[in-house]
Amino acid sequence: MRVFLAGATGAIGRPLVRRLLAAGHAVVGTTRTQGRAAALRAAGAEAVVLDALDAAALRRAVLDARPEVVLNELTDLSAPLNPRRYAQWLESTQRLRTESTATLLDAGREAGARRIVVQSVCFVTAQRGPWVLDEDAPLDDAAPELTEPVAAMERMVVDADGIEGLVLRYGWFYGPGTSIGPGGQHAEMVRRRRLPIIGAGDGRWSFVHVDDAAAATVLALDAGGRGVLNVVDDEPAPQREWVPELARAIGAPPPRTVPAWLARAVGGELIVRTGTTMRGASNARARERLGWRPGRPSWREGFAETFAERAAANV
Ligand SMILES: NC(=O)c1ccc[n+]([C@@H]2O[C@H](COP(=O)([O-])OP(=O)(O)OC[C@H]3O[C@@H](n4cnc5c(N)ncnc54)[C@H](OP(=O)(O)O)[C@@H]3O)[C@@H](O)[C@H]2O)c1
């Protein structure tokens, strides 16, 4: 089928393009640069160069592509993260979530697309109740400036008239080209012992290998219906377990442990919450509705695989 992929060159976009083409789909992918457009064409996709915040250009590209399915994998998170300026760091990504999704919805409908599938994240749920939550859990109301754009985007997709909308809430990506891959931001923090366990390290993180997330997204072209699905692996993990395991996989020294008050003073409340109260996500619904199984059911083996060559070379 014909697929319009907004954000074809990112951490998820690259494996997704590979998998879509391998499954026999025709892909029209977007990027802002001519160089990446050339790489997309060399891989076998069509490429459109545009800024997704230019609504007229994005609409024109969707109409020209005449897709059956529209995929939105746009994010803008590559700048170094300063947790004290989290809202500013997220600003362009929030605009891509709300403004670009609205454009893609309208243009997709106008172009006759039957379905739209949009990237979201699983780590925005309220940080209370059971340690592992499903898609019906409320979103985090302690930081509405961060979660409200995500909630608005999700509502817009699920409630859309005239086009079937599915939201995929991915877990924390790991694997090549992600922040938990060789040279990635989180991996480097762990390597330098700058990602400590906070307090008892109870905060639960749900991960997904980026290629497993791409596999789920290909299934979502046809399956999953309308709604919201968590695309995460089988093992939500307390921070006290996964950080030391990641350090081992990288060949780094074990992490430090710091009290919450110190982490709060240095990094701010958001960092403390990810280490102590964040909830994990269940993938039961995605398994049932997509027929998806993560190729790496646990981040334990996935981290080891991701960094195997680095650990062997001791770099
Ligand atoms: N669930 C998760 O854990 C999660 C989710 C998203 C991102 N991340 C992480 O965040 C890190 C960096 O991510 P990222 O968001 O910077 O980049 P990315 O994942 O590498 O890709 C973002 C995609 O959006 C496109 N894009 C961004 N702004 C655009 C705009 N204004 N107009 C058109 N296209 C635009 C990029 O295209 P061009 O740059 O080619 O123009 C690219 O295709 C990665 O390590 C990734 O793993 C994690």
CSV table of C-alpha atoms and ligand atoms in Angstrom, one decimal:
chain,number,residue,atom,x,y,z
A,1,MET,CA,0.0,0.0,0.0
A,2,ARG,CA,1.0,3.7,-0.3
A,3,VAL,CA,2.3,5.1,3.0
A,4,PHE,CA,3.1,8.7,3.8
A,5,LEU,CA,5.7,8.8,6.6
A,6,ALA,CA,6.3,12.1,8.3
A,7,GLY,CA,9.7,11.8,10.0
A,8,ALA,CA,11.3,9.1,7.8
A,9,THR,CA,14.9,9.7,8.9
A,10,GLY,CA,14.9,9.6,12.7
A,11,ALA,CA,15.6,6.9,15.3
A,12,ILE,CA,12.3,5.1,14.5
A,13,GLY,CA,11.9,6.4,10.9
A,14,ARG,CA,15.0,4.6,9.6
A,15,PRO,CA,14.2,1.0,10.7
A,16,LEU,CA,10.5,1.7,9.8
A,17,VAL,CA,11.4,2.7,6.2
A,18,ARG,CA,13.5,-0.5,5.9
A,19,ARG,CA,10.6,-2.7,7.2
A,20,LEU,CA,7.9,-1.0,5.2
A,21,LEU,CA,9.9,-1.4,1.9
A,22,ALA,CA,10.7,-5.0,2.8
A,23,ALA,CA,7.0,-5.7,3.3
A,24,GLY,CA,6.4,-4.4,-0.2
A,25,HIS,CA,4.8,-1.0,0.6
A,26,ALA,CA,5.5,2.2,-1.3
A,27,VAL,CA,6.8,4.9,1.0
A,28,VAL,CA,6.8,8.6,0.7
A,29,GLY,CA,9.0,9.9,3.5
A,30,THR,CA,9.7,13.4,4.7
A,31,THR,CA,13.0,15.1,5.9
A,32,ARG,CA,14.2,18.7,6.1
A,33,THR,CA,17.5,18.0,4.3
A,34,GLN,CA,18.5,17.2,0.7
A,35,GLY,CA,21.2,14.8,2.0
A,36,ARG,CA,18.7,12.7,3.9
A,37,ALA,CA,16.3,12.8,1.0
A,38,ALA,CA,19.0,11.3,-1.2
A,39,ALA,CA,19.5,8.5,1.4
A,40,LEU,CA,15.8,7.8,1.4
A,41,ARG,CA,15.7,7.6,-2.3
A,42,ALA,CA,18.8,5.3,-2.4
A,43,ALA,CA,16.9,3.0,0.1
A,44,GLY,CA,14.0,2.8,-2.3
A,45,ALA,CA,11.5,5.3,-0.9
A,46,GLU,CA,10.2,8.6,-2.4
A,47,ALA,CA,11.4,11.6,-0.5
A,48,VAL,CA,9.9,15.1,0.1
A,49,VAL,CA,12.0,17.9,1.7
A,50,LEU,CA,9.9,20.1,3.9
A,51,ASP,CA,9.5,21.7,7.3
A,52,ALA,CA,6.6,19.9,9.0
A,53,LEU,CA,5.6,23.1,10.8
A,54,ASP,CA,4.9,24.6,7.4
A,55,ALA,CA,1.3,23.4,7.2
A,56,ALA,CA,0.8,24.3,3.6
A,57,ALA,CA,3.9,22.4,2.5
A,58,LEU,CA,2.9,19.4,4.6
A,59,ARG,CA,-0.7,19.4,3.3
A,60,ARG,CA,0.5,19.6,-0.4
A,61,ALA,CA,2.9,16.7,0.2
A,62,VAL,CA,0.2,14.5,1.6
A,63,LEU,CA,-2.2,15.3,-1.2
A,64,ASP,CA,0.5,14.6,-3.8
A,65,ALA,CA,1.3,11.3,-2.2
A,66,ARG,CA,-2.3,10.1,-2.1
A,67,PRO,CA,-1.6,7.6,0.7
A,68,GLU,CA,-3.8,4.9,2.1
A,69,VAL,CA,-2.1,5.3,5.5
A,70,VAL,CA,-0.4,8.3,7.1
A,71,LEU,CA,2.3,7.8,9.7
A,72,ASN,CA,3.5,10.5,12.0
A,73,GLU,CA,7.0,9.8,13.5
A,74,LEU,CA,8.1,13.5,13.9
A,75,THR,CA,10.0,14.5,17.0
A,76,ASP,CA,12.7,17.1,17.6
A,77,LEU,CA,14.6,15.8,20.7
A,78,SER,CA,18.2,15.8,19.5
A,79,ALA,CA,19.4,18.8,21.4
A,80,PRO,CA,21.2,17.9,24.7
A,81,LEU,CA,18.6,17.6,27.5
A,82,ASN,CA,18.7,20.1,30.3
A,83,PRO,CA,16.1,18.7,32.8
A,84,ARG,CA,15.7,22.2,34.3
A,85,ARG,CA,14.6,23.6,31.0
A,86,TYR,CA,12.5,20.6,30.0
A,87,ALA,CA,9.6,22.6,28.7
A,88,GLN,CA,11.8,24.6,26.4
A,89,TRP,CA,13.6,21.5,25.2
A,90,LEU,CA,10.2,19.9,24.3
A,91,GLU,CA,8.7,23.0,22.7
A,92,SER,CA,9.3,22.1,19.0
A,93,THR,CA,8.3,18.5,19.6
A,94,GLN,CA,5.1,19.6,21.2
A,95,ARG,CA,4.3,21.7,18.2
A,96,LEU,CA,5.1,18.8,15.9
A,97,ARG,CA,2.7,16.7,18.0
A,98,THR,CA,-0.2,19.1,18.0
A,99,GLU,CA,0.2,21.3,14.8
A,100,SER,CA,1.7,18.8,12.5
A,101,THR,CA,-0.7,16.0,13.6
A,102,ALA,CA,-3.6,18.3,12.9
A,103,THR,CA,-2.3,19.1,9.5
A,104,LEU,CA,-1.7,15.4,8.7
A,105,LEU,CA,-5.2,14.4,9.9
A,106,ASP,CA,-6.9,17.0,7.7
A,107,ALA,CA,-4.7,16.4,4.7
A,108,GLY,CA,-4.9,12.6,5.1
A,109,ARG,CA,-8.7,12.8,5.1
A,110,GLU,CA,-8.7,15.1,2.1
A,111,ALA,CA,-6.4,12.8,0.3
A,112,GLY,CA,-8.7,9.8,1.0
A,113,ALA,CA,-6.4,8.0,3.5
A,114,ARG,CA,-8.3,5.5,5.6
A,115,ARG,CA,-6.0,5.5,8.6
A,116,ILE,CA,-3.5,7.6,10.5
A,117,VAL,CA,-1.0,6.2,13.1
A,118,VAL,CA,0.8,8.6,15.3
A,119,GLN,CA,3.8,8.4,17.7
A,120,SER,CA,3.3,9.1,21.4
A,121,VAL,CA,5.1,8.0,24.5
A,122,CYS,CA,4.2,5.7,27.4
A,123,PHE,CA,5.9,7.6,30.1
A,124,VAL,CA,3.3,10.4,30.6
A,125,THR,CA,0.9,8.5,32.8
A,126,ALA,CA,0.0,9.6,36.3
A,127,GLN,CA,2.7,8.4,38.9
A,128,ARG,CA,0.4,6.7,41.4
A,129,GLY,CA,-1.4,3.4,41.7
A,130,PRO,CA,0.0,0.1,40.4
A,131,TRP,CA,3.6,0.1,39.2
A,132,VAL,CA,2.6,-1.1,35.8
A,133,LEU,CA,-0.3,0.7,34.0
A,134,ASP,CA,-2.4,0.1,30.9
A,135,GLU,CA,-3.6,2.6,28.4
A,136,ASP,CA,-6.7,3.6,30.4
A,137,ALA,CA,-4.6,5.1,33.2
A,138,PRO,CA,-4.9,8.9,33.5
A,139,LEU,CA,-2.1,11.1,32.2
A,140,ASP,CA,0.2,12.8,34.7
A,141,ASP,CA,-1.6,15.8,36.2
A,142,ALA,CA,1.5,17.0,38.1
A,143,ALA,CA,3.1,18.4,35.0
A,144,PRO,CA,0.2,19.5,32.8
A,145,GLU,CA,2.4,21.8,30.7
A,146,LEU,CA,4.2,18.7,29.5
A,147,THR,CA,1.4,16.2,29.3
A,148,GLU,CA,-1.5,18.4,28.0
A,149,PRO,CA,-0.1,18.7,24.4
A,150,VAL,CA,0.4,14.9,24.3
A,151,ALA,CA,-3.2,14.4,25.6
A,152,ALA,CA,-4.5,16.9,23.0
A,153,MET,CA,-2.7,15.1,20.2
A,154,GLU,CA,-4.0,11.7,21.3
A,155,ARG,CA,-7.6,12.9,21.6
A,156,MET,CA,-7.4,14.5,18.2
A,157,VAL,CA,-6.2,11.3,16.6
A,158,VAL,CA,-8.6,8.9,18.4
A,159,ASP,CA,-11.7,11.1,18.0
A,160,ALA,CA,-11.0,12.0,14.3
A,161,ASP,CA,-14.0,11.7,12.0
A,162,GLY,CA,-13.6,10.3,8.5
A,163,ILE,CA,-10.2,8.7,9.2
A,164,GLU,CA,-9.4,5.9,11.6
A,165,GLY,CA,-6.8,7.1,14.2
A,166,LEU,CA,-4.4,5.0,16.2
A,167,VAL,CA,-1.8,6.3,18.7
A,168,LEU,CA,1.2,4.2,19.5
A,169,ARG,CA,2.8,5.0,22.9
A,170,TYR,CA,6.3,3.8,22.5
A,171,GLY,CA,8.5,2.9,25.4
A,172,TRP,CA,12.0,4.5,25.8
A,173,PHE,CA,13.8,3.7,22.6
A,174,TYR,CA,17.0,1.8,22.7
A,175,GLY,CA,19.2,0.4,20.0
A,176,PRO,CA,21.1,1.9,17.1
A,177,GLY,CA,20.6,5.7,16.6
A,178,THR,CA,18.8,6.2,19.9
A,179,SER,CA,19.8,7.8,23.1
A,180,ILE,CA,20.4,4.3,24.6
A,181,GLY,CA,22.6,3.1,21.7
A,182,PRO,CA,26.3,3.5,21.0
A,183,GLY,CA,27.2,7.1,21.5
A,184,GLY,CA,23.7,8.1,22.5
A,185,GLN,CA,23.0,10.7,25.2
A,186,HIS,CA,21.8,8.3,28.0
A,187,ALA,CA,24.4,5.7,27.2
A,188,GLU,CA,27.1,8.4,27.5
A,189,MET,CA,25.7,9.6,30.8
A,190,VAL,CA,25.9,6.0,32.2
A,191,ARG,CA,29.4,5.6,30.8
A,192,ARG,CA,30.5,8.7,32.7
A,193,ARG,CA,28.6,7.8,35.9
A,194,ARG,CA,26.3,10.8,35.4
A,195,LEU,CA,23.1,8.8,35.5
A,196,PRO,CA,22.8,7.8,39.2
A,197,ILE,CA,20.2,5.6,40.9
A,198,ILE,CA,17.9,8.0,42.8
A,199,GLY,CA,16.9,7.0,46.3
A,200,ALA,CA,15.6,3.4,46.2
A,201,GLY,CA,15.4,3.6,42.4
A,202,ASP,CA,11.8,2.5,42.4
A,203,GLY,CA,10.7,4.4,39.3
A,204,ARG,CA,9.7,2.0,36.5
A,205,TRP,CA,10.9,2.4,33.0
A,206,SER,CA,9.4,0.7,30.0
A,207,PHE,CA,11.7,0.1,27.1
A,208,VAL,CA,11.4,-1.0,23.5
A,209,HIS,CA,14.1,-1.8,20.9
A,210,VAL,CA,13.6,0.7,18.1
A,211,ASP,CA,13.4,-2.1,15.5
A,212,ASP,CA,10.7,-3.9,17.5
A,213,ALA,CA,8.8,-0.6,17.7
A,214,ALA,CA,9.1,-0.4,13.9
A,215,ALA,CA,7.8,-3.9,13.5
A,216,ALA,CA,4.7,-3.0,15.6
A,217,THR,CA,4.2,0.1,13.5
A,218,VAL,CA,4.1,-1.9,10.3
A,219,LEU,CA,1.5,-4.2,11.8
A,220,ALA,CA,-0.5,-1.1,12.7
A,221,LEU,CA,-1.0,-0.2,9.1
A,222,ASP,CA,-3.8,-2.8,9.1
A,223,ALA,CA,-4.4,-3.9,12.7
A,224,GLY,CA,-5.1,-2.2,16.0
A,225,GLY,CA,-8.3,-0.4,15.1
A,226,ARG,CA,-8.9,3.0,16.6
A,227,GLY,CA,-7.4,3.9,20.0
A,228,VAL,CA,-4.2,4.0,22.0
A,229,LEU,CA,-1.7,1.1,22.4
A,230,ASN,CA,1.5,0.8,24.5
A,231,VAL,CA,4.4,-0.5,22.4
A,232,VAL,CA,6.8,-1.6,25.1
A,233,ASP,CA,8.7,-4.8,26.0
A,234,ASP,CA,7.5,-7.4,28.5
A,235,GLU,CA,9.6,-6.2,31.5
A,236,PRO,CA,9.0,-2.7,33.0
A,237,ALA,CA,12.1,-2.2,35.1
A,238,PRO,CA,12.9,-0.3,38.3
A,239,GLN,CA,15.7,2.3,37.8
A,240,ARG,CA,17.8,0.5,40.4
A,241,GLU,CA,17.9,-2.6,38.0
A,242,TRP,CA,18.3,-1.2,34.6
A,243,VAL,CA,21.0,1.4,35.2
A,244,PRO,CA,23.5,-1.0,36.6
A,245,GLU,CA,22.6,-3.5,33.8
A,246,LEU,CA,23.2,-0.8,31.2
A,247,ALA,CA,26.5,0.1,32.7
A,248,ARG,CA,27.5,-3.6,32.6
A,249,ALA,CA,26.4,-3.9,28.9
A,250,ILE,CA,28.5,-0.8,28.0
A,251,GLY,CA,31.5,-1.9,30.1
A,252,ALA,CA,31.2,1.2,32.3
A,253,PRO,CA,31.7,1.3,36.1
A,254,PRO,CA,28.6,0.8,38.3
A,255,PRO,CA,26.4,3.8,38.8
A,256,ARG,CA,26.4,6.0,41.9
A,257,THR,CA,23.4,6.1,44.2
A,258,VAL,CA,22.3,9.6,45.3
A,259,PRO,CA,19.5,10.7,47.7
A,260,ALA,CA,16.4,12.3,46.2
A,261,TRP,CA,17.1,15.7,47.8
A,262,LEU,CA,20.5,15.9,46.2
A,263,ALA,CA,19.2,14.8,42.8
A,264,ARG,CA,16.4,17.4,43.1
A,265,ALA,CA,18.9,20.1,44.0
A,266,VAL,CA,21.1,19.2,41.0
A,267,GLY,CA,18.7,18.1,38.3
A,268,GLY,CA,15.2,19.2,39.4
A,269,GLU,CA,12.0,17.5,40.3
A,270,LEU,CA,11.4,15.8,36.9
A,271,ILE,CA,14.6,13.8,37.2
A,272,VAL,CA,13.6,12.7,40.7
A,273,ARG,CA,10.2,11.5,39.5
A,274,THR,CA,11.7,9.4,36.7
A,275,GLY,CA,13.9,7.7,39.3
A,276,THR,CA,11.4,7.2,42.0
A,277,THR,CA,7.7,7.4,41.0
A,278,MET,CA,7.4,6.9,37.3
A,279,ARG,CA,5.1,4.0,36.2
A,280,GLY,CA,5.8,1.3,33.7
A,281,ALA,CA,3.4,0.3,30.9
A,282,SER,CA,1.7,-3.0,30.0
A,283,ASN,CA,1.9,-4.2,26.4
A,284,ALA,CA,-1.0,-6.7,26.7
A,285,ARG,CA,-3.4,-4.7,24.5
A,286,ALA,CA,-0.8,-4.2,21.7
A,287,ARG,CA,-0.1,-7.9,21.8
A,288,GLU,CA,-3.8,-8.7,21.5
A,289,ARG,CA,-4.8,-6.0,18.9
A,290,LEU,CA,-1.7,-6.0,16.7
A,291,GLY,CA,-0.7,-9.6,17.1
A,292,TRP,CA,2.7,-8.1,17.9
A,293,ARG,CA,5.4,-9.8,20.0
A,294,PRO,CA,8.6,-7.8,20.9
A,295,GLY,CA,11.6,-9.5,19.2
A,296,ARG,CA,13.5,-8.6,22.4
A,297,PRO,CA,11.0,-9.4,25.2
A,298,SER,CA,13.4,-7.9,27.8
A,299,TRP,CA,15.7,-4.9,27.7
A,300,ARG,CA,18.2,-7.1,29.5
A,301,GLU,CA,19.1,-9.1,26.4
A,302,GLY,CA,18.4,-6.1,24.2
A,303,PHE,CA,20.9,-3.8,26.0
A,304,ALA,CA,23.5,-6.6,25.8
A,305,GLU,CA,22.9,-7.0,22.1
A,306,THR,CA,23.0,-3.3,21.5
A,307,PHE,CA,26.4,-2.8,23.1
A,308,ALA,CA,27.9,-6.2,22.3
A,309,GLU,CA,30.5,-4.9,19.9
A,310,ARG,CA,31.4,-1.9,22.1
A,311,ALA,CA,31.8,-4.1,25.2
A,312,ALA,CA,34.0,-6.5,23.2
A,313,ALA,CA,36.2,-3.6,21.9
A,314,ASN,CA,36.1,-2.1,25.4
A,315,VAL,CA,35.3,1.4,24.0
B,1,LIG,N1,10.0,6.8,22.7
B,1,LIG,C1,11.2,7.3,22.8
B,1,LIG,O1,12.0,6.9,23.7
B,1,LIG,C2,11.7,8.4,21.9
B,1,LIG,C3,10.9,9.0,21.0
B,1,LIG,C4,11.4,9.9,20.1
B,1,LIG,C5,12.7,10.2,20.1
B,1,LIG,N2,13.5,9.6,21.0
B,1,LIG,C6,15.0,9.8,21.1
B,1,LIG,O2,15.4,11.1,21.0
B,1,LIG,C7,16.6,11.2,20.3
B,1,LIG,C8,16.5,12.2,19.1
B,1,LIG,O3,15.3,12.1,18.6
B,1,LIG,P1,14.9,13.3,17.6
B,1,LIG,O4,13.5,13.6,17.9
B,1,LIG,O5,15.8,14.5,17.6
B,1,LIG,O6,15.2,12.8,16.2
B,1,LIG,P2,14.9,11.5,15.5
B,1,LIG,O7,14.2,10.5,16.3
B,1,LIG,O8,16.3,11.2,15.1
B,1,LIG,O9,14.0,12.0,14.3
B,1,LIG,C9,13.0,12.9,14.2
B,1,LIG,C10,12.4,12.9,12.9
B,1,LIG,O10,11.5,14.0,12.8
B,1,LIG,C11,12.0,14.8,11.7
B,1,LIG,N3,11.8,16.2,12.0
B,1,LIG,C12,12.0,16.9,13.2
B,1,LIG,N4,11.6,18.2,13.1
B,1,LIG,C13,11.1,18.3,11.9
B,1,LIG,C14,10.5,19.4,11.2
B,1,LIG,N5,10.3,20.6,11.8
B,1,LIG,N6,10.1,19.2,10.0
B,1,LIG,C15,10.2,18.0,9.3
B,1,LIG,N7,10.8,17.0,9.9
B,1,LIG,C16,11.2,17.1,11.2
B,1,LIG,C17,13.4,14.5,11.5
B,1,LIG,O11,13.7,14.7,10.1
B,1,LIG,P3,15.1,15.5,9.6
B,1,LIG,O12,15.9,15.7,10.8
B,1,LIG,O13,15.7,14.5,8.6
B,1,LIG,O14,14.6,16.7,9.0
B,1,LIG,C18,13.4,13.0,11.7
B,1,LIG,O15,12.9,12.3,10.6
B,1,LIG,C19,16.9,9.8,19.7
B,1,LIG,O16,17.9,9.2,20.6
B,1,LIG,C20,15.6,9.0,20.0
B,1,LIG,O17,15.8,7.7,20.3
B,1,LIG,C21,13.0,8.7,21.9
